[in-house]
PDB file of C-alpha atoms in Angstrom:
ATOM      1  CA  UNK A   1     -12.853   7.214  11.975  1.00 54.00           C
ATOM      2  CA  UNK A   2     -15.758   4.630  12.108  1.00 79.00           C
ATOM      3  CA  UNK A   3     -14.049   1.784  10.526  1.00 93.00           C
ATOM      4  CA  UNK A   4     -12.880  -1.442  12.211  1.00 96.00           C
ATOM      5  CA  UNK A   5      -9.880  -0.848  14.613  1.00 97.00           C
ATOM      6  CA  UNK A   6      -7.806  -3.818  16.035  1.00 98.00           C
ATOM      7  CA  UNK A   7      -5.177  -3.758  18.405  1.00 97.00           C
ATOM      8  CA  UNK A   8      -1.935  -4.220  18.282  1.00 97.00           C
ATOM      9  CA  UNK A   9      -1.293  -3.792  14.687  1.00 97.00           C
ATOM     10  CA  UNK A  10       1.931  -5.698  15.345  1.00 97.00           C
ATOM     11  CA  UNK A  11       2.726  -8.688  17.634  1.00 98.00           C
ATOM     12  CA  UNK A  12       6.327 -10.483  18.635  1.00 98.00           C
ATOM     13  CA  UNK A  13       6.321 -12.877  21.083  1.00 98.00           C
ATOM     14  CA  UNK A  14       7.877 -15.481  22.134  1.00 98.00           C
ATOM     15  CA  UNK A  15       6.639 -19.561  21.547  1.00 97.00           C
ATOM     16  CA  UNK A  16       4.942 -20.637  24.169  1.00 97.00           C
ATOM     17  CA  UNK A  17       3.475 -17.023  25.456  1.00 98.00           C
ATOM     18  CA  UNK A  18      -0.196 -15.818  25.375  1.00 98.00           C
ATOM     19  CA  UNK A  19      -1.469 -13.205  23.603  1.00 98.00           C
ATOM     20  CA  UNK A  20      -4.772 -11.223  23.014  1.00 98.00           C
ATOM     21  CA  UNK A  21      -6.203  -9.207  20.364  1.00 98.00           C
ATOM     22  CA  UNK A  22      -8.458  -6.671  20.246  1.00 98.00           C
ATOM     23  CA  UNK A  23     -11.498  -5.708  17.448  1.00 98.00           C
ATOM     24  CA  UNK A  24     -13.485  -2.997  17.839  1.00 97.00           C
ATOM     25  CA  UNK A  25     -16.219  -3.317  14.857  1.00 96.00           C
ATOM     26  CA  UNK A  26     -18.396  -0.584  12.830  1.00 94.00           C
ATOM     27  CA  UNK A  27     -20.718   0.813  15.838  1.00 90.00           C
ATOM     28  CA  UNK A  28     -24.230  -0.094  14.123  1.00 87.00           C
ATOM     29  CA  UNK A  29     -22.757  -3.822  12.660  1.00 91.00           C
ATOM     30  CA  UNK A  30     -24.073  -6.681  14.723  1.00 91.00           C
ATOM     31  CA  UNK A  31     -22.394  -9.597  13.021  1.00 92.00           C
ATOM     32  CA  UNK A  32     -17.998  -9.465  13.676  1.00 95.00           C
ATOM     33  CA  UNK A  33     -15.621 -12.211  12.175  1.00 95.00           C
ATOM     34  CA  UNK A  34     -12.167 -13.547  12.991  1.00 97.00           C
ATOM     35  CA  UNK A  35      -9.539 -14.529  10.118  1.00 97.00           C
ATOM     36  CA  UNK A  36      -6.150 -15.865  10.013  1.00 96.00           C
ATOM     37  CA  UNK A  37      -4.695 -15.203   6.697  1.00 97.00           C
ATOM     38  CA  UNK A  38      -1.206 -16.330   5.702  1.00 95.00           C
ATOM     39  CA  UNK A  39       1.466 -15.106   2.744  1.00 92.00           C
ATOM     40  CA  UNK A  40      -0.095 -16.557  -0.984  1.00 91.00           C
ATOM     41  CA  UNK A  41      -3.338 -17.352   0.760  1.00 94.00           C
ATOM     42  CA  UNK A  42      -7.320 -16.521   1.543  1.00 95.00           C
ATOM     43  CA  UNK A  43      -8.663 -15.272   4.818  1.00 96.00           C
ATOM     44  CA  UNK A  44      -9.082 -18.391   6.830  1.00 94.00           C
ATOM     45  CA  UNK A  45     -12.145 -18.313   8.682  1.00 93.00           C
ATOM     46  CA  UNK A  46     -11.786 -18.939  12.713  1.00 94.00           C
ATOM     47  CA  UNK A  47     -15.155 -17.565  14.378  1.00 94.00           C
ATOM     48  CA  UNK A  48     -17.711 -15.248  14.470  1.00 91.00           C
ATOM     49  CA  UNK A  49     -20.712 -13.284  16.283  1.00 93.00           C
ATOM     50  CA  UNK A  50     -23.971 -12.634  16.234  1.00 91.00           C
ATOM     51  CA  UNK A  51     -23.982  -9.591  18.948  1.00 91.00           C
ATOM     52  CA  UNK A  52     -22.723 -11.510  21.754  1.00 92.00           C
ATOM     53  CA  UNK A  53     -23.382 -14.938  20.749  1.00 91.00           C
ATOM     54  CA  UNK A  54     -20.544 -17.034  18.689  1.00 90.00           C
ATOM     55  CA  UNK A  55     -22.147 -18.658  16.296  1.00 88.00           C
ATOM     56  CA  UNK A  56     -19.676 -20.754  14.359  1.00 87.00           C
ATOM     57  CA  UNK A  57     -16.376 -22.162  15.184  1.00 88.00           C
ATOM     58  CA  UNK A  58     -13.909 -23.494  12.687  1.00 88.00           C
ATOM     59  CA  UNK A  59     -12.838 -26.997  13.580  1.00 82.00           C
ATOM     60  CA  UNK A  60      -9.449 -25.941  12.086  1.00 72.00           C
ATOM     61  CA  UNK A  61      -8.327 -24.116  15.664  1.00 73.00           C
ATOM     62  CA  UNK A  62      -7.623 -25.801  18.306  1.00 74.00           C
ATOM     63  CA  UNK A  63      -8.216 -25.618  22.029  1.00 87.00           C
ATOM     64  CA  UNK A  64      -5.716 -22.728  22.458  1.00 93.00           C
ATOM     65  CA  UNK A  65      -7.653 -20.349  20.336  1.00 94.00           C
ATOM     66  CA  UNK A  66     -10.607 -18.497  22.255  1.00 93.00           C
ATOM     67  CA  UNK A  67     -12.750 -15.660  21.044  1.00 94.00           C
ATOM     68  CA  UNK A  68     -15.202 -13.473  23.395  1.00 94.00           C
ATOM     69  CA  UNK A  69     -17.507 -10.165  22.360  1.00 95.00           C
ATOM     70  CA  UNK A  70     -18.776 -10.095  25.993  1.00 90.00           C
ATOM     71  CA  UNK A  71     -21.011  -6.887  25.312  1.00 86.00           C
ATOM     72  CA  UNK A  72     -21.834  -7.491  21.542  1.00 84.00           C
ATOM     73  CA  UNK A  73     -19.624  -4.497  20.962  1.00 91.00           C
ATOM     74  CA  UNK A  74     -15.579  -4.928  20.594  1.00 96.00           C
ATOM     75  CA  UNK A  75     -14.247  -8.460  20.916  1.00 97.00           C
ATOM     76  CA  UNK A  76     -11.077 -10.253  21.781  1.00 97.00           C
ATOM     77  CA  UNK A  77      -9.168 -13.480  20.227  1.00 97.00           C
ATOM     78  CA  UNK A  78      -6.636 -15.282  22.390  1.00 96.00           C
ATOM     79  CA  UNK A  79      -4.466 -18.046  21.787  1.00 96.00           C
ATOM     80  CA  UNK A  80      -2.799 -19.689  24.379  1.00 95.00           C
ATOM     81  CA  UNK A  81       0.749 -21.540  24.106  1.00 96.00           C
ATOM     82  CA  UNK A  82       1.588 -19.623  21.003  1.00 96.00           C
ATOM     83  CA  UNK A  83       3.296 -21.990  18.002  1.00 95.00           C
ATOM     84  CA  UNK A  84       5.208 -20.866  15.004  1.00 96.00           C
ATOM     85  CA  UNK A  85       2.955 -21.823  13.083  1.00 94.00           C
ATOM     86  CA  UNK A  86       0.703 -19.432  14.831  1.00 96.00           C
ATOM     87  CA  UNK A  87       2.245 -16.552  12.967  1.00 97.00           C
ATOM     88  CA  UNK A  88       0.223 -14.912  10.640  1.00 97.00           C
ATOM     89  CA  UNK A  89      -2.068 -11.957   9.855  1.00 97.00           C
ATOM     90  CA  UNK A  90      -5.403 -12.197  12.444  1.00 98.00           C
ATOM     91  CA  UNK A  91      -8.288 -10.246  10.327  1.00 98.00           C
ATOM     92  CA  UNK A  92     -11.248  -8.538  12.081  1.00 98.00           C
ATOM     93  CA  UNK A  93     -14.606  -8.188  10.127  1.00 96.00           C
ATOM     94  CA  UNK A  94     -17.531  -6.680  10.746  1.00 95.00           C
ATOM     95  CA  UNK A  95     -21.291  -6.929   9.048  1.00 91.00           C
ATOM     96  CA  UNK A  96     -24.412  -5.572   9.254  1.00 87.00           C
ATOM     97  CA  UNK A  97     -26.950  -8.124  10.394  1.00 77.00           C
ATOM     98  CA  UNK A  98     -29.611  -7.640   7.295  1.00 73.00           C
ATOM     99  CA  UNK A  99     -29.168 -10.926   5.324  1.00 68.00           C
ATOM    100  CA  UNK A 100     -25.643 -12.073   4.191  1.00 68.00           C
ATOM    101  CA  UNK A 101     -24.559  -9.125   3.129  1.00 79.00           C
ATOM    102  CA  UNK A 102     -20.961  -7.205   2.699  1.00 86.00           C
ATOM    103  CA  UNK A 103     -18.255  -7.614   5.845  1.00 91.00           C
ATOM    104  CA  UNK A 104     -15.856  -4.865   6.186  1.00 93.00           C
ATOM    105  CA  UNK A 105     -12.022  -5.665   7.678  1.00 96.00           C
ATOM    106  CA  UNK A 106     -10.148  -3.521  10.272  1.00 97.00           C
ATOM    107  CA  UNK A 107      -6.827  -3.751   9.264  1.00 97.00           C
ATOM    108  CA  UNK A 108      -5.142  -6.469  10.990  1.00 97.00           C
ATOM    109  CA  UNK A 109      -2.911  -7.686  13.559  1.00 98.00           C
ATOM    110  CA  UNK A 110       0.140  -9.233  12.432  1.00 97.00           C
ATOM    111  CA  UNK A 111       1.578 -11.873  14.669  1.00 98.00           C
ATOM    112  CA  UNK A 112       5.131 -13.108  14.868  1.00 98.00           C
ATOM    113  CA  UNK A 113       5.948 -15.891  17.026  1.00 98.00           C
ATOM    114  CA  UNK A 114       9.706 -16.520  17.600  1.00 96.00           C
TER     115      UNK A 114
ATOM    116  CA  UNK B   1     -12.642 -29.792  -4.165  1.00 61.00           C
ATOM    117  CA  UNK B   2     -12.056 -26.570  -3.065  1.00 67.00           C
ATOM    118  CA  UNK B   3     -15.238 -24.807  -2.259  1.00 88.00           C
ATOM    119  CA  UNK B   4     -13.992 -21.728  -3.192  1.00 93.00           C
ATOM    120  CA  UNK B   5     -11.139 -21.623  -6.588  1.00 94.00           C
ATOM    121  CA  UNK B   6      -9.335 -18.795  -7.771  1.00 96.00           C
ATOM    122  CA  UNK B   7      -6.328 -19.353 -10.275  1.00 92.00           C
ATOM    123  CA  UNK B   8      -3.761 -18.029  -8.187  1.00 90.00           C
ATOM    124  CA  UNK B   9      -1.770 -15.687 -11.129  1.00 89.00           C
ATOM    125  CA  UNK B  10      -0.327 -13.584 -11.863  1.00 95.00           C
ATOM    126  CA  UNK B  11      -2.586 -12.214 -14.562  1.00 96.00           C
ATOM    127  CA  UNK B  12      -0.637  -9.074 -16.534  1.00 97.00           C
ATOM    128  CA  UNK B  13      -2.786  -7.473 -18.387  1.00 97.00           C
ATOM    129  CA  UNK B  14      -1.615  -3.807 -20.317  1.00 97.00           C
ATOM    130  CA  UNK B  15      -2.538  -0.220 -19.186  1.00 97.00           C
ATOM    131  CA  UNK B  16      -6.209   0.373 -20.514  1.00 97.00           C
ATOM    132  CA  UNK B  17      -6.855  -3.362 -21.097  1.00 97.00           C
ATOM    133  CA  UNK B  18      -9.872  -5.320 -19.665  1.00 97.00           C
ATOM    134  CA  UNK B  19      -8.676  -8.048 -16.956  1.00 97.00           C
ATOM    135  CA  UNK B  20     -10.719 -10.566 -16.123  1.00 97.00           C
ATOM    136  CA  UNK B  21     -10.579 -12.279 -13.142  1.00 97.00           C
ATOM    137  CA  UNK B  22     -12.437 -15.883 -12.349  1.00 97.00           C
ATOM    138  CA  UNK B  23     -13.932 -17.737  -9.052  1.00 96.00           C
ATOM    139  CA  UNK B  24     -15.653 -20.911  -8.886  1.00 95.00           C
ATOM    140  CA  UNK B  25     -17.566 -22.396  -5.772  1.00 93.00           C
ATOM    141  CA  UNK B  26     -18.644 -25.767  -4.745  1.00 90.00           C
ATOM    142  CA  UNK B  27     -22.146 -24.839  -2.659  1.00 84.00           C
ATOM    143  CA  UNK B  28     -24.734 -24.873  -5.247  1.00 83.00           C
ATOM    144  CA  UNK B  29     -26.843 -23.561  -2.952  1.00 82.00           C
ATOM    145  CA  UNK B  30     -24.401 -20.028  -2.278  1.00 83.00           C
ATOM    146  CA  UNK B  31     -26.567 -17.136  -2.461  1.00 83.00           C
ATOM    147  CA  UNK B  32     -23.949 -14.251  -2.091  1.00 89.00           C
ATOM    148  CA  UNK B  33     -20.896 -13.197  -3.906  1.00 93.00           C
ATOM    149  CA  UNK B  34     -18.489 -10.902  -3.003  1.00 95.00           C
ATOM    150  CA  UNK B  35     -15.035  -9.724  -4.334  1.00 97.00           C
ATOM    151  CA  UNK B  36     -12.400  -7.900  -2.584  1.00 97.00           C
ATOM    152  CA  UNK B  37      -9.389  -6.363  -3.267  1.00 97.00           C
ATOM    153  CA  UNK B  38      -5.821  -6.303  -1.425  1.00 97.00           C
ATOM    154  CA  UNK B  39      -2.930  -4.999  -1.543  1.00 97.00           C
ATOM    155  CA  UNK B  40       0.234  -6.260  -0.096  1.00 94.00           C
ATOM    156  CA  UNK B  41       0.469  -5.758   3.287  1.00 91.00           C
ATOM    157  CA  UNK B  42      -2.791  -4.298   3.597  1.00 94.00           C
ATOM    158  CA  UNK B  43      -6.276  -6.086   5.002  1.00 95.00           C
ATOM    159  CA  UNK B  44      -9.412  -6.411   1.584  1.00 96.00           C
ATOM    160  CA  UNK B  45     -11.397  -4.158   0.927  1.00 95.00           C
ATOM    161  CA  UNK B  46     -14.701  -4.691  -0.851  1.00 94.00           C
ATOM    162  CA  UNK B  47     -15.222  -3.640  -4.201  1.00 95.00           C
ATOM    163  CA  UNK B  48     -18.706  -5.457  -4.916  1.00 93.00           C
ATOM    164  CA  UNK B  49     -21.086  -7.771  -3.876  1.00 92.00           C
ATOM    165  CA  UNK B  50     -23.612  -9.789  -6.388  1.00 93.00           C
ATOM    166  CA  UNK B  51     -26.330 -12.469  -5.578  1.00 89.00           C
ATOM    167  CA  UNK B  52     -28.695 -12.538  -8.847  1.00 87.00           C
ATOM    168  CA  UNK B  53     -27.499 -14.220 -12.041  1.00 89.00           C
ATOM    169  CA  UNK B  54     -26.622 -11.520 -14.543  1.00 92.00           C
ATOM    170  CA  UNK B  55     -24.437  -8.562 -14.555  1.00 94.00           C
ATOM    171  CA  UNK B  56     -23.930  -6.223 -12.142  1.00 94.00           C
ATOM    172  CA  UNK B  57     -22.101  -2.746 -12.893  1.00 96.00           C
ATOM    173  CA  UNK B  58     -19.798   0.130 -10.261  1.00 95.00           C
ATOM    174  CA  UNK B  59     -18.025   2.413 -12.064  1.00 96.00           C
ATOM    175  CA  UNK B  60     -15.089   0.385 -14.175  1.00 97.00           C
ATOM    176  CA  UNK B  61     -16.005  -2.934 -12.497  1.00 97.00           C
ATOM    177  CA  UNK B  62     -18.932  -5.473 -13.352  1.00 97.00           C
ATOM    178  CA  UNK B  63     -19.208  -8.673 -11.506  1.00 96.00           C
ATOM    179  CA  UNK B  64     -21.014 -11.283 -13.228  1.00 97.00           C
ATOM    180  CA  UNK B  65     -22.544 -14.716 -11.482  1.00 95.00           C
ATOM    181  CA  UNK B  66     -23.711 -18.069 -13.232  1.00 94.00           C
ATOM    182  CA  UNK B  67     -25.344 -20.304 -10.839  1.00 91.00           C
ATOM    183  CA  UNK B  68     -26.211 -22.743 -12.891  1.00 92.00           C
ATOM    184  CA  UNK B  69     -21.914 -22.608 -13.767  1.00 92.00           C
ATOM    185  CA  UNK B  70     -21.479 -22.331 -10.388  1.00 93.00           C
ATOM    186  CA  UNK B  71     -18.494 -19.370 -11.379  1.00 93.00           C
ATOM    187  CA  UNK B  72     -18.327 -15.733 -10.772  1.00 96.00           C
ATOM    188  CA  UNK B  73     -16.192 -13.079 -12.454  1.00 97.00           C
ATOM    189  CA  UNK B  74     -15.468  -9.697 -12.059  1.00 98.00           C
ATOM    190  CA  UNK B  75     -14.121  -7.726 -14.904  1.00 98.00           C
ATOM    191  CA  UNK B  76     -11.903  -4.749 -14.977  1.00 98.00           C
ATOM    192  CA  UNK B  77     -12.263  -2.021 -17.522  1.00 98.00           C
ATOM    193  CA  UNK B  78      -9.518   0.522 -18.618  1.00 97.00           C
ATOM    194  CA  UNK B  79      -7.166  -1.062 -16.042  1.00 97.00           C
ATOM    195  CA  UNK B  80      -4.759   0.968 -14.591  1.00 97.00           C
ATOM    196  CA  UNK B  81      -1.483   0.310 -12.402  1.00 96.00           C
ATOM    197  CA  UNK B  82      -3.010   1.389  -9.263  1.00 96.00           C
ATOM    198  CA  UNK B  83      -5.433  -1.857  -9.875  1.00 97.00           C
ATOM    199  CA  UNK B  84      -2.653  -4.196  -9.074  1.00 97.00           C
ATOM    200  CA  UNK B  85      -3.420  -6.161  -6.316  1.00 97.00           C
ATOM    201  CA  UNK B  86      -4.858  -9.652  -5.120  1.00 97.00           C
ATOM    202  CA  UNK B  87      -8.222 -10.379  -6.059  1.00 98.00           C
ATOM    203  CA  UNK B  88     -10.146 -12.327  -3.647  1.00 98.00           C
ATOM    204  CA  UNK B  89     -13.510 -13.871  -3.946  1.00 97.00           C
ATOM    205  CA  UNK B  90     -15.794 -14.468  -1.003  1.00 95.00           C
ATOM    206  CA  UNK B  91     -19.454 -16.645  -0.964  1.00 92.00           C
ATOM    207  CA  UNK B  92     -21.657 -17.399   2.029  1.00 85.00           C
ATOM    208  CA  UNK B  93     -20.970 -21.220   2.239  1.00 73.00           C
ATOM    209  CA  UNK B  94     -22.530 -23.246   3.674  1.00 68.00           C
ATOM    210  CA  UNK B  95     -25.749 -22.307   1.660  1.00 63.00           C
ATOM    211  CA  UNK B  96     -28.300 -20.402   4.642  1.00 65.00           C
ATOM    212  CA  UNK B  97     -25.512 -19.377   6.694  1.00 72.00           C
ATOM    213  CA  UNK B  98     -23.404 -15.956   7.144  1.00 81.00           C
ATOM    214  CA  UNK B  99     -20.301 -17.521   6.944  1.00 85.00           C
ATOM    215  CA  UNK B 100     -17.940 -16.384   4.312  1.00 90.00           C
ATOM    216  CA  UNK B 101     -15.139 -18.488   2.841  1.00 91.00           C
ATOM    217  CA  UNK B 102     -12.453 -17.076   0.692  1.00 95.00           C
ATOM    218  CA  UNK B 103     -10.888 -18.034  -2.291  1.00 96.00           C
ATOM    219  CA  UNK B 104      -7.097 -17.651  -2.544  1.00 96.00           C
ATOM    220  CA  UNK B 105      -6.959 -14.572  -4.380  1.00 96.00           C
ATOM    221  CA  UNK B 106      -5.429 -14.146  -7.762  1.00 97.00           C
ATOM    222  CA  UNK B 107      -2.436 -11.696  -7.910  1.00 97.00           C
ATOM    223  CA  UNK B 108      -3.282  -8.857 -10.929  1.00 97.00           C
ATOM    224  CA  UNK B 109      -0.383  -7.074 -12.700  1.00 97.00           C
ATOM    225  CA  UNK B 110      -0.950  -4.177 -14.736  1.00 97.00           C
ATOM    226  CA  UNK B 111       1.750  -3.110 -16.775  1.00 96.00           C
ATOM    227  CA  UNK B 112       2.566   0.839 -17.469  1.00 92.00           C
TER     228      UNK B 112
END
C-alpha cells in the first residue's frame, strides 16, 4: 500500500494527558499537511511541510499543539495537556511539490479525550 | 465572510438525476480548485482538481470555475446511491501559497 498511513487510527485518553500522532506520507510527496476536522464541518487546517521545513502555522492552535517531520519523511503532531475540546478527527495529507496541486489524506486518527 | 462557502444540505436529488453542488471563495486571487468527497466516518478523497475558467470533464463528473464569479461547481451526472456523501471544496488561499482551506462540505442524498 503506498497511500498515507497514520497511527493510531483511534485515540482515548484522558484530559490533561499527552499524546502523539504519527503520518507517514506518499514516499515521492514532499509537501505533508495536518487537519483537525470535527462532526458537520471542513478540514481545519493546523500546519504543514515543505520536506522538513514547516512552513505555515495556523494561529488557531495553541502552544500545546507541536508538529515535527524531522527527516522530511513521516511526521508527528503532539498536543500537550489534552482538552475536550481537543477531540476530533486529526487528518494527514500529503502533496507532491509541483505547483499547488492535489493533496491526498491518510485516513485519520480519531481522538477522544475524556 | 467565509473564504470558503458551501451550503451545508442536504441536497436529495433522484437515482439518474444530475446534482449539482456549489462553492464560493473569497481570494480573488485563488488559483486552484479542488473537490473531494467523504463519506461518513471516512477521511476525502479527491475526485478533481480545476484551475482554468471553463469546464473540466472525469467520467460522470465536470467541475466548472468562474473567477470572475468567484464560485466553483461540480456537477454529478446519472447519480447513483453510492454518490451519497459530503462534498467538500478545497482552494489554495491565500492566493501564491500551498495552503488549502476547506469549505464545510455539503451533505448529498441520492434517493433509490
Amino acid at each position: 500500500d503506498t497511500g498515507v498511513s497514520q497511527n493510531p487510527r483511534h485515540k482515548i485518553t484522558k484530559r490533561g494527558q499527552n499524546v502523539t500522532f504519527r503520518c507517514d506520507p506518499i514516499s515521492e510527496h514532499n509537501r505533508l499537511y495536518w487537519y483537525r476536522q470535527t462532526l458537520g464541518q471542513g478540514p481545519e487546517f493546523l500546519t504543514y511541510f515543505q520536506n522538513e521545513a514547516q512552513l505555515e502555522k495556523s494561529r488557531l492552535l495553541s502552544d500545546r499543539f507541536s508538529a515535527e517531520r524531522p527527516k522530511g519523511s513521516f511526521s508527528t503532531l503532539e498536543i500537550q495537556r489534552t482538552e475536550q475540546g481537543d477531540s476530533a478527527m486529526y487528518l494527514c495529507a500529503s502533496s507532491p511539490s509541483r505547483g499547488p496541486s492535489e493533496q491526498y489524506f491518510g485516513p485519520g486518527t480519531r481522538l477522544t479525550v475524556t | 465572510q467565509k473564504e470558503v462557502e458551501q451550503n451545508s444540505g442536504p441536497l436529495s436529488v433522484p437515482e439518474g438525476a444530475i446534482a449539482s453542488l456549489n462553492c464560493t471563495y473569497s481570494d480573488r486571487g485563488s488559483q486552484s480548485f479542488f473537490w473531494y468527497r467523504q463519506y461518513s466516518g471516512k477521511s476525502p478523497e479527491l475526485i478533481m482538481f480545476i484551475y482554468s475558467n471553463g469546464d473540466k470533464e472525469d467520467g460522470r463528473f465536470t467541475a466548472q470555475l468562474n473567477k470572475a464569479s468567484q464560485y466553483v461547481s461540480l456537477l454529478i451526472r446519472d447519480s447513483q446511491p453510492s454518490d451519497s456523501a459530503t462534498y467538500l471544496c478545497a482552494v489554495t488561499w491565500p492566493s501564491g501559497t500551498y495552503k488549502y482551506i476547506f469549505g464545510t462540505g455539503t451533505r448529498l442524498k441520492v434517493l433509490a
